Amino acid sequence: MLNEYDNHNIYIRHAIDEKPRLVNDDMHIHSRCEIYFFISGRVDYLVEGSRYPLKPDSLLIMRPSELHIARIVNEERYERFAINFPLDFMKEADPDMHLARAFLDRELGKDNLFTEEQLDVKLVRTLFTNMVNAKNDYDRYLALKTNLPLLLYMINQAFVDRKQSEKNSPGFAEKVVPYINQHLFEEITIPDLSEHFNYSTSQFTRLFKKNVGSAPWDYILRKRLTAARSLLHKGISTQQASEECGFSDYSSFYRSYVKYFNEAPGKSRNKK
């Protein structure tokens, strides 16, 4: 069962799979923020290499370009709400962007999860239901304008009030993912990364795929392409976008871009 609404700016859905297939979702990298509210099922969620085994009434947030993937653990009934919206939506309600702190004031893949101990999950479910079940476009507009800011306020308060426990020594993903993102557009190879972190190339590739959910080069490529697409939407030339995002060869950039986005870079630029 799927109940959804998409106005090309905000996309909200309520989905139920009575018997989900034991096939992992594809990796997701959005240009918008996402709030994902898990109702039931057995799902592990990976965000930039951080693993979140979900319990009922868990809520996850992802900011633009934050890679995430759901792993279905078994065939239990899988129910969830999700909403995608642009950062500009928060600016309309809050010009100082305090509501964006939970999305922006943290490292990639860190502090994505909120639990029923941190949020009023009954109210969260009510807010999502209000937004999904509006009967016409105008009611839906009103529901989004009133319910989503309240949901963002709750998340922001939980983020600000949450007491951080002492950090454990960093694991594989906690060390590797920030380093890659810091050097994303530089000349970078998997053998170089493996040597930097004292692994063989095969070990590094295996650990990366296990902890992050993708092969290391696929991760780097998708992140670079997503960044290039953002530059193209701002009107930057295709050649400059490819160079600024770490592609030394334009033809390989072009082929990868068409394969991933199913359109030529120049077409994306015309959509600015």
PDB file of C-alpha atoms in Angstrom:
ATOM      1  CA  MET A   1       0.000   0.000   0.000  1.00  0.00           C
ATOM      2  CA  LEU A   2       1.325   3.415  -0.933  1.00  0.00           C
ATOM      3  CA  ASN A   3      -0.239   6.790  -0.192  1.00  0.00           C
ATOM      4  CA  GLU A   4       1.851   9.628  -1.557  1.00  0.00           C
ATOM      5  CA  TYR A   5       1.846  13.243  -2.651  1.00  0.00           C
ATOM      6  CA  ASP A   6       4.440  14.951  -4.833  1.00  0.00           C
ATOM      7  CA  ASN A   7       4.316  18.595  -5.869  1.00  0.00           C
ATOM      8  CA  HIS A   8       7.901  18.535  -7.264  1.00  0.00           C
ATOM      9  CA  ASN A   9       9.051  20.484  -4.206  1.00  0.00           C
ATOM     10  CA  ILE A  10       7.836  18.357  -1.302  1.00  0.00           C
ATOM     11  CA  TYR A  11       7.299  14.606  -1.566  1.00  0.00           C
ATOM     12  CA  ILE A  12       5.545  12.772   1.255  1.00  0.00           C
ATOM     13  CA  ARG A  13       4.516   9.126   1.435  1.00  0.00           C
ATOM     14  CA  HIS A  14       3.052   6.472   3.707  1.00  0.00           C
ATOM     15  CA  ALA A  15       4.073   2.986   2.572  1.00  0.00           C
ATOM     16  CA  ILE A  16       3.178  -0.485   3.829  1.00  0.00           C
ATOM     17  CA  ASP A  17       4.673  -3.735   2.528  1.00  0.00           C
ATOM     18  CA  GLU A  18       2.803  -6.671   4.026  1.00  0.00           C
ATOM     19  CA  LYS A  19       5.594  -9.039   3.002  1.00  0.00           C
ATOM     20  CA  PRO A  20       8.661  -7.059   1.903  1.00  0.00           C
ATOM     21  CA  ARG A  21      11.137  -8.686  -0.429  1.00  0.00           C
ATOM     22  CA  LEU A  22      14.498  -9.416   1.155  1.00  0.00           C
ATOM     23  CA  VAL A  23      16.204  -7.086  -1.299  1.00  0.00           C
ATOM     24  CA  ASN A  24      18.068  -4.026  -0.122  1.00  0.00           C
ATOM     25  CA  ASP A  25      16.922  -0.613  -1.313  1.00  0.00           C
ATOM     26  CA  ASP A  26      19.225   1.176  -3.704  1.00  0.00           C
ATOM     27  CA  MET A  27      21.540   3.776  -2.242  1.00  0.00           C
ATOM     28  CA  HIS A  28      19.871   7.152  -1.977  1.00  0.00           C
ATOM     29  CA  ILE A  29      21.437  10.577  -2.279  1.00  0.00           C
ATOM     30  CA  HIS A  30      18.870  13.372  -2.394  1.00  0.00           C
ATOM     31  CA  SER A  31      19.172  17.072  -3.098  1.00  0.00           C
ATOM     32  CA  ARG A  32      16.553  17.623  -0.385  1.00  0.00           C
ATOM     33  CA  CYS A  33      16.277  16.876   3.324  1.00  0.00           C
ATOM     34  CA  GLU A  34      14.461  13.729   4.397  1.00  0.00           C
ATOM     35  CA  ILE A  35      12.605  12.719   7.547  1.00  0.00           C
ATOM     36  CA  TYR A  36      11.927   8.981   7.768  1.00  0.00           C
ATOM     37  CA  PHE A  37       9.586   7.642  10.473  1.00  0.00           C
ATOM     38  CA  PHE A  38       9.737   3.873  10.985  1.00  0.00           C
ATOM     39  CA  ILE A  39       6.550   2.204  12.233  1.00  0.00           C
ATOM     40  CA  SER A  40       7.139  -1.545  11.984  1.00  0.00           C
ATOM     41  CA  GLY A  41       9.266  -4.245  10.408  1.00  0.00           C
ATOM     42  CA  ARG A  42      12.868  -5.408  10.698  1.00  0.00           C
ATOM     43  CA  VAL A  43      15.165  -2.913   9.009  1.00  0.00           C
ATOM     44  CA  ASP A  44      18.759  -1.809   9.409  1.00  0.00           C
ATOM     45  CA  TYR A  45      19.449   1.656   8.057  1.00  0.00           C
ATOM     46  CA  LEU A  46      22.893   2.778   6.914  1.00  0.00           C
ATOM     47  CA  VAL A  47      23.681   6.491   6.707  1.00  0.00           C
ATOM     48  CA  GLU A  48      27.161   7.347   5.443  1.00  0.00           C
ATOM     49  CA  GLY A  49      28.412   4.101   6.985  1.00  0.00           C
ATOM     50  CA  SER A  50      26.707   4.478  10.373  1.00  0.00           C
ATOM     51  CA  ARG A  51      24.376   1.542  11.068  1.00  0.00           C
ATOM     52  CA  TYR A  52      21.017   2.122  12.767  1.00  0.00           C
ATOM     53  CA  PRO A  53      19.029  -1.043  13.689  1.00  0.00           C
ATOM     54  CA  LEU A  54      15.537   0.435  13.770  1.00  0.00           C
ATOM     55  CA  LYS A  55      12.949  -0.111  16.466  1.00  0.00           C
ATOM     56  CA  PRO A  56       9.268   0.830  16.069  1.00  0.00           C
ATOM     57  CA  ASP A  57       8.715   4.601  16.242  1.00  0.00           C
ATOM     58  CA  SER A  58      12.311   5.422  15.311  1.00  0.00           C
ATOM     59  CA  LEU A  59      12.870   8.606  13.338  1.00  0.00           C
ATOM     60  CA  LEU A  60      15.814   9.314  11.046  1.00  0.00           C
ATOM     61  CA  ILE A  61      16.870  12.560   9.404  1.00  0.00           C
ATOM     62  CA  MET A  62      19.107  12.982   6.370  1.00  0.00           C
ATOM     63  CA  ARG A  63      20.393  16.208   4.868  1.00  0.00           C
ATOM     64  CA  PRO A  64      21.104  16.826   1.166  1.00  0.00           C
ATOM     65  CA  SER A  65      23.871  14.595  -0.261  1.00  0.00           C
ATOM     66  CA  GLU A  66      23.869  12.311   2.814  1.00  0.00           C
ATOM     67  CA  LEU A  67      24.003   8.765   1.438  1.00  0.00           C
ATOM     68  CA  HIS A  68      21.584   6.276   3.004  1.00  0.00           C
ATOM     69  CA  ILE A  69      20.270   2.780   2.369  1.00  0.00           C
ATOM     70  CA  ALA A  70      17.656   0.512   3.994  1.00  0.00           C
ATOM     71  CA  ARG A  71      18.438  -3.159   4.543  1.00  0.00           C
ATOM     72  CA  ILE A  72      15.388  -5.398   4.980  1.00  0.00           C
ATOM     73  CA  VAL A  73      16.214  -8.025   7.619  1.00  0.00           C
ATOM     74  CA  ASN A  74      13.150 -10.288   7.292  1.00  0.00           C
ATOM     75  CA  GLU A  75       9.681 -10.439   5.773  1.00  0.00           C
ATOM     76  CA  GLU A  76       7.754  -8.838   8.648  1.00  0.00           C
ATOM     77  CA  ARG A  77       5.180  -6.172   7.782  1.00  0.00           C
ATOM     78  CA  TYR A  78       7.163  -3.043   6.880  1.00  0.00           C
ATOM     79  CA  GLU A  79       5.467   0.326   7.458  1.00  0.00           C
ATOM     80  CA  ARG A  80       7.007   3.795   7.304  1.00  0.00           C
ATOM     81  CA  PHE A  81       6.374   7.472   6.617  1.00  0.00           C
ATOM     82  CA  ALA A  82       8.853   9.721   4.824  1.00  0.00           C
ATOM     83  CA  ILE A  83       8.972  13.291   3.608  1.00  0.00           C
ATOM     84  CA  ASN A  84      11.509  15.063   1.390  1.00  0.00           C
ATOM     85  CA  PHE A  85      11.685  18.839   1.325  1.00  0.00           C
ATOM     86  CA  PRO A  86      14.201  21.559   0.389  1.00  0.00           C
ATOM     87  CA  LEU A  87      16.242  23.465   2.938  1.00  0.00           C
ATOM     88  CA  ASP A  88      14.502  26.615   1.718  1.00  0.00           C
ATOM     89  CA  PHE A  89      11.284  25.368   3.308  1.00  0.00           C
ATOM     90  CA  MET A  90      12.841  25.870   6.750  1.00  0.00           C
ATOM     91  CA  LYS A  91      14.028  29.332   5.762  1.00  0.00           C
ATOM     92  CA  GLU A  92      10.449  30.366   5.026  1.00  0.00           C
ATOM     93  CA  ALA A  93       9.357  29.476   8.548  1.00  0.00           C
ATOM     94  CA  ASP A  94      12.638  30.404  10.263  1.00  0.00           C
ATOM     95  CA  PRO A  95      14.833  33.012   8.477  1.00  0.00           C
ATOM     96  CA  ASP A  96      17.685  32.392  10.951  1.00  0.00           C
ATOM     97  CA  MET A  97      17.595  28.663  10.107  1.00  0.00           C
ATOM     98  CA  HIS A  98      17.614  27.452  13.708  1.00  0.00           C
ATOM     99  CA  LEU A  99      15.330  24.625  12.592  1.00  0.00           C
ATOM    100  CA  ALA A 100      18.103  23.374  10.315  1.00  0.00           C
ATOM    101  CA  ARG A 101      20.583  22.694  13.115  1.00  0.00           C
ATOM    102  CA  ALA A 102      19.688  19.020  13.443  1.00  0.00           C
ATOM    103  CA  PHE A 103      20.361  18.618   9.724  1.00  0.00           C
ATOM    104  CA  LEU A 104      23.437  20.809   9.271  1.00  0.00           C
ATOM    105  CA  ASP A 105      25.268  21.088  12.613  1.00  0.00           C
ATOM    106  CA  ARG A 106      26.632  17.557  12.705  1.00  0.00           C
ATOM    107  CA  GLU A 107      29.002  15.299  10.804  1.00  0.00           C
ATOM    108  CA  LEU A 108      27.770  13.193   7.918  1.00  0.00           C
ATOM    109  CA  GLY A 109      26.214   9.983   9.236  1.00  0.00           C
ATOM    110  CA  LYS A 110      26.200  11.131  12.866  1.00  0.00           C
ATOM    111  CA  ASP A 111      23.203  11.757  15.153  1.00  0.00           C
ATOM    112  CA  ASN A 112      20.661  10.818  12.484  1.00  0.00           C
ATOM    113  CA  LEU A 113      18.497   8.740  14.815  1.00  0.00           C
ATOM    114  CA  PHE A 114      15.834   9.878  17.287  1.00  0.00           C
ATOM    115  CA  THR A 115      13.908   7.449  19.481  1.00  0.00           C
ATOM    116  CA  GLU A 116      10.661   7.437  21.423  1.00  0.00           C
ATOM    117  CA  GLU A 117      12.650   8.489  24.500  1.00  0.00           C
ATOM    118  CA  GLN A 118      13.593  11.718  22.708  1.00  0.00           C
ATOM    119  CA  LEU A 119      10.430  12.547  20.755  1.00  0.00           C
ATOM    120  CA  ASP A 120       6.675  12.502  21.303  1.00  0.00           C
ATOM    121  CA  VAL A 121       6.190   9.717  18.770  1.00  0.00           C
ATOM    122  CA  LYS A 122       2.384   9.805  19.001  1.00  0.00           C
ATOM    123  CA  LEU A 123       2.462  13.423  17.925  1.00  0.00           C
ATOM    124  CA  VAL A 124       4.990  12.624  15.192  1.00  0.00           C
ATOM    125  CA  ARG A 125       2.638   9.988  13.775  1.00  0.00           C
ATOM    126  CA  THR A 126      -0.277  12.420  13.944  1.00  0.00           C
ATOM    127  CA  LEU A 127       1.669  15.100  12.080  1.00  0.00           C
ATOM    128  CA  PHE A 128       2.649  12.687   9.304  1.00  0.00           C
ATOM    129  CA  THR A 129      -0.914  11.376   9.054  1.00  0.00           C
ATOM    130  CA  ASN A 130      -2.272  14.913   8.773  1.00  0.00           C
ATOM    131  CA  MET A 131       0.110  15.701   5.916  1.00  0.00           C
ATOM    132  CA  VAL A 132      -0.470  12.468   3.997  1.00  0.00           C
ATOM    133  CA  ASN A 133      -4.249  12.224   4.336  1.00  0.00           C
ATOM    134  CA  ALA A 134      -5.292  15.741   3.336  1.00  0.00           C
ATOM    135  CA  LYS A 135      -8.212  15.414   0.911  1.00  0.00           C
ATOM    136  CA  ASN A 136      -7.383  18.071  -1.673  1.00  0.00           C
ATOM    137  CA  ASP A 137      -4.482  20.251  -2.779  1.00  0.00           C
ATOM    138  CA  TYR A 138      -5.432  23.239  -0.648  1.00  0.00           C
ATOM    139  CA  ASP A 139      -5.900  21.150   2.512  1.00  0.00           C
ATOM    140  CA  ARG A 140      -2.574  19.476   1.786  1.00  0.00           C
ATOM    141  CA  TYR A 141      -0.913  22.877   1.396  1.00  0.00           C
ATOM    142  CA  LEU A 142      -2.301  23.938   4.775  1.00  0.00           C
ATOM    143  CA  ALA A 143      -1.303  20.628   6.365  1.00  0.00           C
ATOM    144  CA  LEU A 144       2.288  20.944   5.135  1.00  0.00           C
ATOM    145  CA  LYS A 145       2.584  24.576   6.175  1.00  0.00           C
ATOM    146  CA  THR A 146       1.332  23.874   9.703  1.00  0.00           C
ATOM    147  CA  ASN A 147       2.465  20.340  10.519  1.00  0.00           C
ATOM    148  CA  LEU A 148       5.937  20.194   8.992  1.00  0.00           C
ATOM    149  CA  PRO A 149       7.293  23.251  10.894  1.00  0.00           C
ATOM    150  CA  LEU A 150       6.049  21.720  14.157  1.00  0.00           C
ATOM    151  CA  LEU A 151       7.750  18.428  13.297  1.00  0.00           C
ATOM    152  CA  LEU A 152      10.981  20.291  12.510  1.00  0.00           C
ATOM    153  CA  TYR A 153      10.713  22.187  15.801  1.00  0.00           C
ATOM    154  CA  MET A 154      10.362  18.927  17.746  1.00  0.00           C
ATOM    155  CA  ILE A 155      13.383  17.418  16.002  1.00  0.00           C
ATOM    156  CA  ASN A 156      15.444  20.540  16.598  1.00  0.00           C
ATOM    157  CA  GLN A 157      14.596  20.601  20.292  1.00  0.00           C
ATOM    158  CA  ALA A 158      15.482  16.919  20.644  1.00  0.00           C
ATOM    159  CA  PHE A 159      18.768  17.558  18.848  1.00  0.00           C
ATOM    160  CA  VAL A 160      19.668  20.543  21.025  1.00  0.00           C
ATOM    161  CA  ASP A 161      18.645  18.843  24.281  1.00  0.00           C
ATOM    162  CA  ARG A 162      20.219  15.488  23.608  1.00  0.00           C
ATOM    163  CA  LYS A 163      23.151  14.789  25.878  1.00  0.00           C
ATOM    164  CA  GLN A 164      26.065  13.296  24.048  1.00  0.00           C
ATOM    165  CA  SER A 165      27.683  10.310  25.746  1.00  0.00           C
ATOM    166  CA  GLU A 166      31.420   9.851  25.621  1.00  0.00           C
ATOM    167  CA  LYS A 167      32.461   8.947  22.134  1.00  0.00           C
ATOM    168  CA  ASN A 168      33.829   5.503  21.532  1.00  0.00           C
ATOM    169  CA  SER A 169      37.061   5.128  19.679  1.00  0.00           C
ATOM    170  CA  PRO A 170      36.267   5.580  15.997  1.00  0.00           C
ATOM    171  CA  GLY A 171      35.436   2.474  13.976  1.00  0.00           C
ATOM    172  CA  PHE A 172      36.195   1.848  10.315  1.00  0.00           C
ATOM    173  CA  ALA A 173      33.428   4.002   8.825  1.00  0.00           C
ATOM    174  CA  GLU A 174      33.938   6.755  11.410  1.00  0.00           C
ATOM    175  CA  LYS A 175      37.545   7.098  10.294  1.00  0.00           C
ATOM    176  CA  VAL A 176      37.244   6.503   6.561  1.00  0.00           C
ATOM    177  CA  VAL A 177      34.039   8.293   5.524  1.00  0.00           C
ATOM    178  CA  PRO A 178      34.949  11.745   6.921  1.00  0.00           C
ATOM    179  CA  TYR A 179      38.403  11.470   5.343  1.00  0.00           C
ATOM    180  CA  ILE A 180      36.952  10.658   1.923  1.00  0.00           C
ATOM    181  CA  ASN A 181      34.449  13.508   2.113  1.00  0.00           C
ATOM    182  CA  GLN A 182      37.227  15.893   3.133  1.00  0.00           C
ATOM    183  CA  HIS A 183      39.286  14.909   0.068  1.00  0.00           C
ATOM    184  CA  LEU A 184      36.374  14.045  -2.244  1.00  0.00           C
ATOM    185  CA  PHE A 185      37.377  16.250  -5.174  1.00  0.00           C
ATOM    186  CA  GLU A 186      41.101  15.587  -4.980  1.00  0.00           C
ATOM    187  CA  GLU A 187      42.989  12.955  -6.946  1.00  0.00           C
ATOM    188  CA  ILE A 188      42.095   9.843  -4.975  1.00  0.00           C
ATOM    189  CA  THR A 189      42.409   6.101  -5.591  1.00  0.00           C
ATOM    190  CA  ILE A 190      41.312   3.025  -3.662  1.00  0.00           C
ATOM    191  CA  PRO A 191      44.926   1.732  -3.319  1.00  0.00           C
ATOM    192  CA  ASP A 192      45.943   5.122  -1.873  1.00  0.00           C
ATOM    193  CA  LEU A 193      43.060   5.018   0.617  1.00  0.00           C
ATOM    194  CA  SER A 194      43.887   1.433   1.557  1.00  0.00           C
ATOM    195  CA  GLU A 195      47.510   2.345   2.219  1.00  0.00           C
ATOM    196  CA  HIS A 196      46.545   5.447   4.202  1.00  0.00           C
ATOM    197  CA  PHE A 197      44.422   3.354   6.590  1.00  0.00           C
ATOM    198  CA  ASN A 198      46.850   0.400   6.647  1.00  0.00           C
ATOM    199  CA  TYR A 199      44.689  -2.142   4.840  1.00  0.00           C
ATOM    200  CA  SER A 200      45.218  -4.203   1.744  1.00  0.00           C
ATOM    201  CA  THR A 201      43.068  -3.068  -1.172  1.00  0.00           C
ATOM    202  CA  SER A 202      40.873  -6.166  -0.927  1.00  0.00           C
ATOM    203  CA  GLN A 203      40.449  -5.738   2.861  1.00  0.00           C
ATOM    204  CA  PHE A 204      39.610  -2.067   2.486  1.00  0.00           C
ATOM    205  CA  THR A 205      37.050  -2.735  -0.257  1.00  0.00           C
ATOM    206  CA  ARG A 206      35.385  -5.524   1.714  1.00  0.00           C
ATOM    207  CA  LEU A 207      35.193  -3.494   4.947  1.00  0.00           C
ATOM    208  CA  PHE A 208      33.943  -0.415   3.149  1.00  0.00           C
ATOM    209  CA  LYS A 209      31.140  -2.307   1.443  1.00  0.00           C
ATOM    210  CA  LYS A 210      30.157  -3.975   4.713  1.00  0.00           C
ATOM    211  CA  ASN A 211      30.125  -0.754   6.757  1.00  0.00           C
ATOM    212  CA  VAL A 212      28.985   1.831   4.224  1.00  0.00           C
ATOM    213  CA  GLY A 213      26.753  -0.231   1.943  1.00  0.00           C
ATOM    214  CA  SER A 214      28.534   0.308  -1.368  1.00  0.00           C
ATOM    215  CA  ALA A 215      31.849  -0.270  -3.057  1.00  0.00           C
ATOM    216  CA  PRO A 216      34.285   2.575  -2.245  1.00  0.00           C
ATOM    217  CA  TRP A 217      34.651   3.873  -5.796  1.00  0.00           C
ATOM    218  CA  ASP A 218      30.884   3.756  -6.364  1.00  0.00           C
ATOM    219  CA  TYR A 219      30.470   5.855  -3.209  1.00  0.00           C
ATOM    220  CA  ILE A 220      33.016   8.428  -4.405  1.00  0.00           C
ATOM    221  CA  LEU A 221      31.578   8.530  -7.922  1.00  0.00           C
ATOM    222  CA  ARG A 222      27.989   9.043  -6.801  1.00  0.00           C
ATOM    223  CA  LYS A 223      28.983  11.793  -4.377  1.00  0.00           C
ATOM    224  CA  ARG A 224      30.993  13.587  -7.071  1.00  0.00           C
ATOM    225  CA  LEU A 225      28.180  13.299  -9.610  1.00  0.00           C
ATOM    226  CA  THR A 226      25.614  14.628  -7.147  1.00  0.00           C
ATOM    227  CA  ALA A 227      27.865  17.595  -6.384  1.00  0.00           C
ATOM    228  CA  ALA A 228      28.374  18.222 -10.118  1.00  0.00           C
ATOM    229  CA  ARG A 229      24.638  18.188 -10.681  1.00  0.00           C
ATOM    230  CA  SER A 230      24.172  20.862  -8.002  1.00  0.00           C
ATOM    231  CA  LEU A 231      26.753  23.045  -9.758  1.00  0.00           C
ATOM    232  CA  LEU A 232      25.039  22.525 -13.119  1.00  0.00           C
ATOM    233  CA  HIS A 233      21.722  23.637 -11.641  1.00  0.00           C
ATOM    234  CA  LYS A 234      23.489  26.857 -10.638  1.00  0.00           C
ATOM    235  CA  GLY A 235      24.461  27.462 -14.273  1.00  0.00           C
ATOM    236  CA  ILE A 236      28.099  26.412 -14.142  1.00  0.00           C
ATOM    237  CA  SER A 237      29.404  24.944 -17.401  1.00  0.00           C
ATOM    238  CA  THR A 238      29.573  21.183 -17.761  1.00  0.00           C
ATOM    239  CA  GLN A 239      33.349  21.258 -18.221  1.00  0.00           C
ATOM    240  CA  GLN A 240      33.895  23.368 -15.107  1.00  0.00           C
ATOM    241  CA  ALA A 241      31.513  21.245 -13.039  1.00  0.00           C
ATOM    242  CA  SER A 242      33.357  18.078 -14.021  1.00  0.00           C
ATOM    243  CA  GLU A 243      36.739  19.583 -13.149  1.00  0.00           C
ATOM    244  CA  GLU A 244      35.631  21.093  -9.837  1.00  0.00           C
ATOM    245  CA  CYS A 245      34.137  17.756  -8.752  1.00  0.00           C
ATOM    246  CA  GLY A 246      37.297  15.730  -9.308  1.00  0.00           C
ATOM    247  CA  PHE A 247      36.892  14.410 -12.863  1.00  0.00           C
ATOM    248  CA  SER A 248      40.105  14.714 -14.855  1.00  0.00           C
ATOM    249  CA  ASP A 249      38.552  13.226 -17.996  1.00  0.00           C
ATOM    250  CA  TYR A 250      35.372  14.853 -19.325  1.00  0.00           C
ATOM    251  CA  SER A 251      34.309  11.857 -21.405  1.00  0.00           C
ATOM    252  CA  SER A 252      34.291   9.563 -18.366  1.00  0.00           C
ATOM    253  CA  PHE A 253      32.357  12.224 -16.429  1.00  0.00           C
ATOM    254  CA  TYR A 254      29.816  12.442 -19.244  1.00  0.00           C
ATOM    255  CA  ARG A 255      29.321   8.665 -19.452  1.00  0.00           C
ATOM    256  CA  SER A 256      28.975   8.293 -15.683  1.00  0.00           C
ATOM    257  CA  TYR A 257      26.575  11.231 -15.457  1.00  0.00           C
ATOM    258  CA  VAL A 258      24.285   9.862 -18.173  1.00  0.00           C
ATOM    259  CA  LYS A 259      24.363   6.404 -16.596  1.00  0.00           C
ATOM    260  CA  TYR A 260      23.480   7.686 -13.113  1.00  0.00           C
ATOM    261  CA  PHE A 261      20.984  10.478 -13.916  1.00  0.00           C
ATOM    262  CA  ASN A 262      19.690   9.166 -17.257  1.00  0.00           C
ATOM    263  CA  GLU A 263      20.282  12.530 -18.912  1.00  0.00           C
ATOM    264  CA  ALA A 264      23.199  14.495 -20.337  1.00  0.00           C
ATOM    265  CA  PRO A 265      24.964  17.069 -18.091  1.00  0.00           C
ATOM    266  CA  GLY A 266      23.933  19.872 -20.449  1.00  0.00           C
ATOM    267  CA  LYS A 267      20.284  18.980 -19.970  1.00  0.00           C
ATOM    268  CA  SER A 268      20.683  19.266 -16.193  1.00  0.00           C
ATOM    269  CA  ARG A 269      22.286  22.684 -16.680  1.00  0.00           C
ATOM    270  CA  ASN A 270      19.258  23.844 -18.662  1.00  0.00           C
ATOM    271  CA  LYS A 271      17.070  22.995 -15.651  1.00  0.00           C
ATOM    272  CA  LYS A 272      18.671  25.616 -13.422  1.00  0.00           C
TER     273      LYS A 272
END
